[in-house]
PDB file of C-alpha atoms in Angstrom:
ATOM      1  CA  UNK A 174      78.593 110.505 119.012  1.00 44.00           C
ATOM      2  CA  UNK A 175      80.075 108.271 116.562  1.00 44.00           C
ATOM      3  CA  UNK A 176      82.362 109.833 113.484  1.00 47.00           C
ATOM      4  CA  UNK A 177      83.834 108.170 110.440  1.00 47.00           C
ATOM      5  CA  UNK A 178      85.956 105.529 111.740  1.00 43.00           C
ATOM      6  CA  UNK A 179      82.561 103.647 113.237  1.00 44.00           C
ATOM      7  CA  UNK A 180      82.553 103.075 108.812  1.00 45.00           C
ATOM      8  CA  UNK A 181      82.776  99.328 108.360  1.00 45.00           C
ATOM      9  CA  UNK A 182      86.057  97.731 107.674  1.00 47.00           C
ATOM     10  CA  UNK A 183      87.255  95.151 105.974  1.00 46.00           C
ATOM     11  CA  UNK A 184      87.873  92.249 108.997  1.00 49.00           C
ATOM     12  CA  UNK A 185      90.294  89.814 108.884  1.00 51.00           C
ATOM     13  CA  UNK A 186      91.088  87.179 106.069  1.00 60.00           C
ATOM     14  CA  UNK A 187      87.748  86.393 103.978  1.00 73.00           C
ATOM     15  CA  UNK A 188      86.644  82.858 104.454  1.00 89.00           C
ATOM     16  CA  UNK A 189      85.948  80.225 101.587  1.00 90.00           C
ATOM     17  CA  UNK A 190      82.397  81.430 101.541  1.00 90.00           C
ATOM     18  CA  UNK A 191      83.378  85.328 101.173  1.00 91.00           C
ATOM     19  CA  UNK A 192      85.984  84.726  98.330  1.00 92.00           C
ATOM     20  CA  UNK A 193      83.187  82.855  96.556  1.00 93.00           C
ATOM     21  CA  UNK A 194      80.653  85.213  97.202  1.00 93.00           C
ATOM     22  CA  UNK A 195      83.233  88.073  96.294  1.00 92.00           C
ATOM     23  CA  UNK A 196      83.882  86.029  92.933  1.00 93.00           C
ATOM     24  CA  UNK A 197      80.417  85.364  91.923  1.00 94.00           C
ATOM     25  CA  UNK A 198      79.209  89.178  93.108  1.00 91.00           C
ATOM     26  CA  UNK A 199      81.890  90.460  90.610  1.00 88.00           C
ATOM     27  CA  UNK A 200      80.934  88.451  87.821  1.00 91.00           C
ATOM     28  CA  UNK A 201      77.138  89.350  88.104  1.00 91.00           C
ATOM     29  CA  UNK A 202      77.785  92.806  88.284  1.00 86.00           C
ATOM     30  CA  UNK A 203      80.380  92.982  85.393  1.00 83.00           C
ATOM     31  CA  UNK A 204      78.230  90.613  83.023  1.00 83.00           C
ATOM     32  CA  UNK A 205      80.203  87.823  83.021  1.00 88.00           C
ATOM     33  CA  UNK A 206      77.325  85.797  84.735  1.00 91.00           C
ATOM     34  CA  UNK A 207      74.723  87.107  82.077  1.00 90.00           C
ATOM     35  CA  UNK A 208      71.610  88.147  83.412  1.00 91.00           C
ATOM     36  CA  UNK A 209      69.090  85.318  83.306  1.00 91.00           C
ATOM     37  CA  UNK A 210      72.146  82.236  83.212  1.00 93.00           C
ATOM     38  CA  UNK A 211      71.491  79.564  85.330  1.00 94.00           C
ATOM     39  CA  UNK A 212      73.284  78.368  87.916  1.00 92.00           C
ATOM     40  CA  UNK A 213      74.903  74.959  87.768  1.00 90.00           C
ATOM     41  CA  UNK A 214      76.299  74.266  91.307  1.00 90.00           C
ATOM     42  CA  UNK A 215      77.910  71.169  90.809  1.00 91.00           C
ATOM     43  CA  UNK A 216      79.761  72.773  87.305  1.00 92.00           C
ATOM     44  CA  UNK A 217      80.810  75.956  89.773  1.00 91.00           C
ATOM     45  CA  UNK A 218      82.207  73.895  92.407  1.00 92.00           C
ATOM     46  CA  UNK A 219      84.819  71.922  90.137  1.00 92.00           C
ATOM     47  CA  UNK A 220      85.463  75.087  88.489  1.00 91.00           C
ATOM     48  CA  UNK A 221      86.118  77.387  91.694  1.00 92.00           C
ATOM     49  CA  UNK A 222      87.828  74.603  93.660  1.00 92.00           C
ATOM     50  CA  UNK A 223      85.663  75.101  96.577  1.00 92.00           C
ATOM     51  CA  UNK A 224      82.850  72.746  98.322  1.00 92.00           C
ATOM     52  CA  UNK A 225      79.340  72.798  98.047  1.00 90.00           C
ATOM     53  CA  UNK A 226      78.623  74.303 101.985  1.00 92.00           C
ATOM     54  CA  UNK A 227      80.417  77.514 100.907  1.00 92.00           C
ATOM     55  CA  UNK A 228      79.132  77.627  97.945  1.00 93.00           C
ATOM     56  CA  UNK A 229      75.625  77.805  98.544  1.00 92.00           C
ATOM     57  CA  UNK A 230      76.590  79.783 101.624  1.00 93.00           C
ATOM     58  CA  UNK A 231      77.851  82.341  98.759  1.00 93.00           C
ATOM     59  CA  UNK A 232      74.845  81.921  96.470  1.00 93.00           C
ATOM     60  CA  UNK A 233      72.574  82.682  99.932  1.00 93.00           C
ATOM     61  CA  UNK A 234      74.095  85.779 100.281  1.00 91.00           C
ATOM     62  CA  UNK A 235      73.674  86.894  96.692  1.00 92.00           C
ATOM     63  CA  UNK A 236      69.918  86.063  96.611  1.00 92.00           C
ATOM     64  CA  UNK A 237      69.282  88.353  99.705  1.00 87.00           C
ATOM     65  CA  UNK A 238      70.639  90.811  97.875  1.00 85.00           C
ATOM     66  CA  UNK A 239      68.875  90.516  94.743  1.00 87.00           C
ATOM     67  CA  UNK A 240      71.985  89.541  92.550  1.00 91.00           C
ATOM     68  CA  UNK A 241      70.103  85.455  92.209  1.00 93.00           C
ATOM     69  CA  UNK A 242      67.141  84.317  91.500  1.00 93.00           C
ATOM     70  CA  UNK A 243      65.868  80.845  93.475  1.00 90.00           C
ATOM     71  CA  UNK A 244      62.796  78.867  92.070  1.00 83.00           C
ATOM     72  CA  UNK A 245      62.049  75.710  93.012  1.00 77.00           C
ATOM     73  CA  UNK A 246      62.674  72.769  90.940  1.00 71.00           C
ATOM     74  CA  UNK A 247      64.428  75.374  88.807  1.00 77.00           C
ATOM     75  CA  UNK A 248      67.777  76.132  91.338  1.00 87.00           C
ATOM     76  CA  UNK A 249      69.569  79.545  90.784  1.00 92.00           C
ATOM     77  CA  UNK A 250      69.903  82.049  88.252  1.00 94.00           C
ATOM     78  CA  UNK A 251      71.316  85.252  87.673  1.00 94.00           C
ATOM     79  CA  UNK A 252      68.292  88.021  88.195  1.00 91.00           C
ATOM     80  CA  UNK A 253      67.511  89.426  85.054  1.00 91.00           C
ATOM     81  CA  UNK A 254      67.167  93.050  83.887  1.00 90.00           C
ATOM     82  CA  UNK A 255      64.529  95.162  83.093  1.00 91.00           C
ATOM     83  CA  UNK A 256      63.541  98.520  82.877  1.00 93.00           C
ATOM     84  CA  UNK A 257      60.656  97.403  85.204  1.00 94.00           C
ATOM     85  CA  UNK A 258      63.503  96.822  87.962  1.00 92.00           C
ATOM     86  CA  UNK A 259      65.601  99.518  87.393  1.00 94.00           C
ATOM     87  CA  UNK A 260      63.136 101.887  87.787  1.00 95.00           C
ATOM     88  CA  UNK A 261      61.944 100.171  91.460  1.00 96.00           C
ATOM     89  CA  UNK A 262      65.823 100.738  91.971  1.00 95.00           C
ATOM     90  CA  UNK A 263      66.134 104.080  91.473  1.00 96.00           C
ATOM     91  CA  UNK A 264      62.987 105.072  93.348  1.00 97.00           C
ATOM     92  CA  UNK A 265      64.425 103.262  96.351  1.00 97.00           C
ATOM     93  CA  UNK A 266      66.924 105.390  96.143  1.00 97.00           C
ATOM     94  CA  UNK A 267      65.708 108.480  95.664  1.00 97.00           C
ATOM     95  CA  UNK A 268      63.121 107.666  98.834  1.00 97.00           C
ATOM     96  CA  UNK A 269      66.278 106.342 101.266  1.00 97.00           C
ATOM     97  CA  UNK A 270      69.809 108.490 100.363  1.00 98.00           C
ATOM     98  CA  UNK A 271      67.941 111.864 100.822  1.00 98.00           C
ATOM     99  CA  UNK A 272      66.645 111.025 103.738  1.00 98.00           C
ATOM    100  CA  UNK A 273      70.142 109.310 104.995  1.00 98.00           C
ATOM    101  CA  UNK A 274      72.033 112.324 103.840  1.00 98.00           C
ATOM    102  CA  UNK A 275      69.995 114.823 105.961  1.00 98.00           C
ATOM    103  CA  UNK A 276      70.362 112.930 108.867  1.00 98.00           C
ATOM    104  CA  UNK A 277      74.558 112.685 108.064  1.00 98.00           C
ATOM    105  CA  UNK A 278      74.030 116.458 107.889  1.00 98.00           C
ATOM    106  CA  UNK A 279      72.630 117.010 111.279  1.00 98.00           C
ATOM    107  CA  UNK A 280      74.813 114.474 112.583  1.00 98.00           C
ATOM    108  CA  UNK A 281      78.492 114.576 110.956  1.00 97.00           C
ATOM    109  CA  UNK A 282      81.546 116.769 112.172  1.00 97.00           C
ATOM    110  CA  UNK A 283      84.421 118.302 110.876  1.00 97.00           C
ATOM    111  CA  UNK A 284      85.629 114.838 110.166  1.00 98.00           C
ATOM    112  CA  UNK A 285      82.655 114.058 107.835  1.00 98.00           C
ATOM    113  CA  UNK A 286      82.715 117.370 106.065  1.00 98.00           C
ATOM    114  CA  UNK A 287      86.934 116.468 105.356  1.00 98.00           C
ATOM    115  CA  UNK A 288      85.875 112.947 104.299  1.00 98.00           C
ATOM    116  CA  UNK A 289      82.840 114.369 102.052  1.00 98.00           C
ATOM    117  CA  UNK A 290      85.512 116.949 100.437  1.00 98.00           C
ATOM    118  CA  UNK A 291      88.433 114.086 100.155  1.00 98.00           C
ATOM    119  CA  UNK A 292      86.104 111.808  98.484  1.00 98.00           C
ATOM    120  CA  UNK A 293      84.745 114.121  95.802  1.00 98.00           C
ATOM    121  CA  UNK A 294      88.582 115.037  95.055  1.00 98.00           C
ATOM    122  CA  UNK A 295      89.065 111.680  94.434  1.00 97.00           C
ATOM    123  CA  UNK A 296      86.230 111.203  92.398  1.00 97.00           C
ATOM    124  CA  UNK A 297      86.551 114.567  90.382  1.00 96.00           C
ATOM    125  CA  UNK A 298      90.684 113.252  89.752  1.00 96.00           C
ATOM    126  CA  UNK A 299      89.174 110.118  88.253  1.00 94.00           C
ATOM    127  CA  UNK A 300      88.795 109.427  84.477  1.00 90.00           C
ATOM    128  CA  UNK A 301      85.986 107.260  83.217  1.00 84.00           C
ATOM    129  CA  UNK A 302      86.726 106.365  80.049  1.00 83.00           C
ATOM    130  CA  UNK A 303      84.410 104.294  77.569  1.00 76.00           C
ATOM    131  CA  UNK A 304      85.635 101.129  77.017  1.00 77.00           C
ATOM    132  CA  UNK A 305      88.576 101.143  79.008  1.00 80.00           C
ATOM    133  CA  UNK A 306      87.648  98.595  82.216  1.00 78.00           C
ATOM    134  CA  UNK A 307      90.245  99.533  84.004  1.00 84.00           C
ATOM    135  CA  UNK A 308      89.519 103.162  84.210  1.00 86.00           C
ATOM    136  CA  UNK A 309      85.567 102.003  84.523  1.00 84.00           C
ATOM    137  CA  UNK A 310      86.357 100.106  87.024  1.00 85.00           C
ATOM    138  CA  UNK A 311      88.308 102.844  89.275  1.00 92.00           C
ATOM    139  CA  UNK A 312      86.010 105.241  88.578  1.00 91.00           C
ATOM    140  CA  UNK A 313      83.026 103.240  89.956  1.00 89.00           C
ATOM    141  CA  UNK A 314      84.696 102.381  92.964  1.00 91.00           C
ATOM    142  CA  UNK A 315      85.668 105.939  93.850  1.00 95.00           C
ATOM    143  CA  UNK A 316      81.883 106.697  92.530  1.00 94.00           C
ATOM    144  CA  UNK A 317      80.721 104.234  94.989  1.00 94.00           C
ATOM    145  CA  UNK A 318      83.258 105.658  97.949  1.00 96.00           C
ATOM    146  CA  UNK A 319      82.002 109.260  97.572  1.00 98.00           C
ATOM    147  CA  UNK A 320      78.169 108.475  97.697  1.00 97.00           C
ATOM    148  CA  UNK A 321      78.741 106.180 101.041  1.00 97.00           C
ATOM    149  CA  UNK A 322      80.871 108.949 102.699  1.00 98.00           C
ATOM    150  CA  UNK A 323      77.703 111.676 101.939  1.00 98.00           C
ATOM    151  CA  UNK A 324      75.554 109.435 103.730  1.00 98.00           C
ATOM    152  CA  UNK A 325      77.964 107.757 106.282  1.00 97.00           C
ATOM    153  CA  UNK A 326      76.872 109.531 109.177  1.00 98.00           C
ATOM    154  CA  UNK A 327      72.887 108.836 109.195  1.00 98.00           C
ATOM    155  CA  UNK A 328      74.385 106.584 112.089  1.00 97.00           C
ATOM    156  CA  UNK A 329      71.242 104.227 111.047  1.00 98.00           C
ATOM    157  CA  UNK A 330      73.042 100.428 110.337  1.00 97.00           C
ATOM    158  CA  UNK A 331      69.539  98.746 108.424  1.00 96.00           C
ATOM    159  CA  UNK A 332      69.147 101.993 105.968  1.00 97.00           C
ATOM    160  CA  UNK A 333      73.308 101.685 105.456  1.00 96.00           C
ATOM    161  CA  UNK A 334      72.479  97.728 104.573  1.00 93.00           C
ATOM    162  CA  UNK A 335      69.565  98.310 102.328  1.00 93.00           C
ATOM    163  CA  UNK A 336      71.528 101.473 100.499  1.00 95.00           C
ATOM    164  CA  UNK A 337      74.560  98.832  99.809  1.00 91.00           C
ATOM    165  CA  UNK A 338      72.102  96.078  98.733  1.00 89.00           C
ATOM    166  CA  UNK A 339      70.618  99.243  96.257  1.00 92.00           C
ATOM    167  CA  UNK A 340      73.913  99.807  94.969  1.00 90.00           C
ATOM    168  CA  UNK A 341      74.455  96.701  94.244  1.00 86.00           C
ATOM    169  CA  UNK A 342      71.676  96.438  92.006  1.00 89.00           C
ATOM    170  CA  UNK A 343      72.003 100.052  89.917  1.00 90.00           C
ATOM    171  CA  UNK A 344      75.874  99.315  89.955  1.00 86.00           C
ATOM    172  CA  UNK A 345      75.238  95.927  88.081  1.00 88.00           C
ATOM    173  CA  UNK A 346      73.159  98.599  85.242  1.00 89.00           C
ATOM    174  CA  UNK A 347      76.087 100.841  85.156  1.00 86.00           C
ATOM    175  CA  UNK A 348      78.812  98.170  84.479  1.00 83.00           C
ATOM    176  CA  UNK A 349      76.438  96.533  81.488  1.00 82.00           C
ATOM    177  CA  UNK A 350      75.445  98.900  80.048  1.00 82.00           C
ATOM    178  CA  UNK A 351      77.805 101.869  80.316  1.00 77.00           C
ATOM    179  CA  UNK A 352      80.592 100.075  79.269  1.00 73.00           C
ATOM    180  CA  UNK A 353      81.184 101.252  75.935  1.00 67.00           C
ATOM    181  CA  UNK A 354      78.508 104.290  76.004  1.00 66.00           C
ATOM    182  CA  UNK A 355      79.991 107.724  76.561  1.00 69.00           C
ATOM    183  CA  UNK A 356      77.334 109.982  79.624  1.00 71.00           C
ATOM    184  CA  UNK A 357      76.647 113.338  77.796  1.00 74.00           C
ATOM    185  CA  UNK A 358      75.676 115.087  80.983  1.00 84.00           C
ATOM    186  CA  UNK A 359      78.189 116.438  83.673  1.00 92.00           C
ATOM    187  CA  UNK A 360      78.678 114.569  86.663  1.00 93.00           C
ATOM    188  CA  UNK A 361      81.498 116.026  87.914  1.00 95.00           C
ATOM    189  CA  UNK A 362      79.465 119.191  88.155  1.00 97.00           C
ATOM    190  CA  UNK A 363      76.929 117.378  89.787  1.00 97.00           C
ATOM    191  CA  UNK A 364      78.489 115.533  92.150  1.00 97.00           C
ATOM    192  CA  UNK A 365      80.258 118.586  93.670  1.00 98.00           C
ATOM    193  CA  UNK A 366      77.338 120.727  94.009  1.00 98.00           C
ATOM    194  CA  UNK A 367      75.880 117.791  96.218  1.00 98.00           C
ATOM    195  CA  UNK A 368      79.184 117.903  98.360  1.00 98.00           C
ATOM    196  CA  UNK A 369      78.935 121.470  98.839  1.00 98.00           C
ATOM    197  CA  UNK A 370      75.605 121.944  99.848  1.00 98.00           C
ATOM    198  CA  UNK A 371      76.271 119.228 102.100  1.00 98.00           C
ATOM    199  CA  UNK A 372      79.070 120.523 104.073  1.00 98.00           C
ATOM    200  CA  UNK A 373      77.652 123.977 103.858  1.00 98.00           C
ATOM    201  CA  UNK A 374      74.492 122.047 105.866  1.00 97.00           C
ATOM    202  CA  UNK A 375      72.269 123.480 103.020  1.00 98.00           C
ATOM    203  CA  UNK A 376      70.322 120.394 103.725  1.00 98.00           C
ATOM    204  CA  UNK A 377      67.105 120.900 101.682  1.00 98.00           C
ATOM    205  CA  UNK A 378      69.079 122.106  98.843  1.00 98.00           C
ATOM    206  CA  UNK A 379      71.863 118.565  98.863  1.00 98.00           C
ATOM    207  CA  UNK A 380      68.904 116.302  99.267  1.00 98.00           C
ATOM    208  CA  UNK A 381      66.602 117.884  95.946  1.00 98.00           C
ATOM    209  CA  UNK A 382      70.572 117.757  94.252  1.00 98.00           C
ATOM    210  CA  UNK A 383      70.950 114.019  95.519  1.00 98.00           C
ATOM    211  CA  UNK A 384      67.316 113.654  94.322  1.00 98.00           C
ATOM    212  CA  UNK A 385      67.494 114.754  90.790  1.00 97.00           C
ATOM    213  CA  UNK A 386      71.211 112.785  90.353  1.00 97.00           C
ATOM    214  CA  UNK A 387      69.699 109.751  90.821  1.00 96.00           C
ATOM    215  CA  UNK A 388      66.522 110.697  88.986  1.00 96.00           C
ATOM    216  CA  UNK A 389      68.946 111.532  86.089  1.00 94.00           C
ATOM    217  CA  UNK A 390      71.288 108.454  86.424  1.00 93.00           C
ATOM    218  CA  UNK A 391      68.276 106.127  85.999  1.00 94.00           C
ATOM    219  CA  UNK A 392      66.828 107.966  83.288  1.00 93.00           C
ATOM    220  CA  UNK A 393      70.100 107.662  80.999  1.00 90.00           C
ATOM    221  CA  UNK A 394      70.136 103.871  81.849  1.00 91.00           C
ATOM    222  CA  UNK A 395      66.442 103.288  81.338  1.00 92.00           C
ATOM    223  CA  UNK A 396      66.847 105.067  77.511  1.00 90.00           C
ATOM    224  CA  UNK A 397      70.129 102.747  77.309  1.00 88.00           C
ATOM    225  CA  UNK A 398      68.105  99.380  78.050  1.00 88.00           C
ATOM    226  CA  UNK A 399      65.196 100.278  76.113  1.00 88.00           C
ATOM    227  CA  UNK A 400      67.144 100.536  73.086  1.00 85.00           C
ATOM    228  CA  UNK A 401      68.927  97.489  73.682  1.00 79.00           C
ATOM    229  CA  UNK A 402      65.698  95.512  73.615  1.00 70.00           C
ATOM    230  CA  UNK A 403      64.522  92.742  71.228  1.00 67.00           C
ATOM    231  CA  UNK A 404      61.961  95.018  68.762  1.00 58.00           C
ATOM    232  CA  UNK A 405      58.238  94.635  69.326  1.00 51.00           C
ATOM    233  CA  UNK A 406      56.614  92.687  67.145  1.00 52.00           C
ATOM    234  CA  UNK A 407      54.020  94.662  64.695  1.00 51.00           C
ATOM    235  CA  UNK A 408      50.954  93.837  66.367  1.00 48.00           C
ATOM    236  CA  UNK A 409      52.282  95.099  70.191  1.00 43.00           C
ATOM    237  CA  UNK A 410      50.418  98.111  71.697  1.00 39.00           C
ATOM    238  CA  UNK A 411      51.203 101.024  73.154  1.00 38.00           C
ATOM    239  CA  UNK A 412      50.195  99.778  76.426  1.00 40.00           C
ATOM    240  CA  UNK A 413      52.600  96.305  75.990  1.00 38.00           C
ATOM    241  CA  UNK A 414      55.466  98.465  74.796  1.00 38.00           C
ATOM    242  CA  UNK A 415      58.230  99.523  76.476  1.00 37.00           C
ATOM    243  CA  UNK A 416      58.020 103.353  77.152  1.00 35.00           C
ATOM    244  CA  UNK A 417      60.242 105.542  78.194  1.00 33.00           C
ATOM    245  CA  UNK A 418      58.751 108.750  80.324  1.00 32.00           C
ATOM    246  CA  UNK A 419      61.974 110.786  79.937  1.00 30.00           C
TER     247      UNK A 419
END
């Protein structure tokens, strides 16, 4: 059966089309493409030096994975946020990664319990510092590393596509929103309990763990994006407001 080198790698030289898609993916996630700025193709061409086949090759891409928005008549904007789509996100999640990290339990090795272990050392040896994007930056990637190599081994290609296309989407909440705010919980504790129960094959016990991580990641985000949003006027209900269940 396959192992962790059937992971995929990065292939050869990134066309036109990838760079641009790699350019634009970074600055929706990051905020520099605001959520809910439109898309001027013409204006994005001149400015990234590239033509308008790759481009909208790019901009494809990014709308199957949630990142645009296409209307038409309207073109292409950058999906907005909401606590409405966050919290679709995060049950996604929570229905998918258990599921894909019992099935890497029953099906990994040796060499997924050392790459489980080697990517939660990682992790744990990474700061996150508020404000600092550097250190933000590294620590989501190694973030992002550990919870692929949990689930790696499900051996199940559309589940590892939609779980990157998920990613995508709570990452983009993460790197607005957490950039300056300091997490008061301890994910270092949680993500190695996750590992261990893991590569012990304590599988009912990793997948509640994975279960409530999530659960607890979206929560601190939803309480983050409900206080960021415009007050409610005087007259608004209970039923129109925004609520948070946490």
């Amino acid at each position: 059966m396959a192992e962790l080198h059937d992971i995929p790698k990065p292939e050869g030289k990134p066309t036109i089309a990838g760079q641009t898609e790699a350019k634009l993916r970074h600055d929706i996630l990051h905020g520099t493409l605001a959520p809910g700025t439109k898309l001027n193709l013409d204006k994005l061409r001149e400015t990234m030096g590239v033509g308008l086949s790759p481009l909208r090759e790019a901009v494809t891409r990014l709308v199957s994975d949630g990142l645009l928005e296409v209307a038409a008549q309207r073109g292409y904007s950058v999906t907005p946020v909401s606590v409405a789509n966050l919290d679709e996100v995060g049950a996604l999640r929570i229905e998918l990664e258990p599921y894909a990290l019992r099935q890497a339990i029953a099906n990994g090795g040796l060499e997924w319990e050392t790459a489980v272990m080697g990517a939660l050392y990682r992790l744990n040896k990474t700061d996150r510092i508020a404000g600092n994007s550097d250190s933000l930056a590294q620590w989501e990637a190694a973030n992002e590393a550990f919870h692929y190599t949990l689930i790696a081994r499900c051996d199940m290609p559309l589940l590892l596509k939609m779980y990157r296309s998920l990613v995508s989407l709570s990452g983009r909440y993460r790197h607005i929103y957490l950039k300056t705010a300091t997490v008061q919980r301890d994910v270092q504790a949680e993500h190695t309990a996750i590992a261990q129960a893991a590569v012990e094959r304590r599988a009912d016990e990793a997948a509640a763990l994975l279960s409530q991580h999530i659960r607890n990641s979206t929560s601190n985000l939803r309480r983050l994006i409900v206080a960021d949003l415009p007050a409610q006027p005087p007259h608004a209900t209970s039923e129109t407001a925004p609520q948070d269940d946490i």
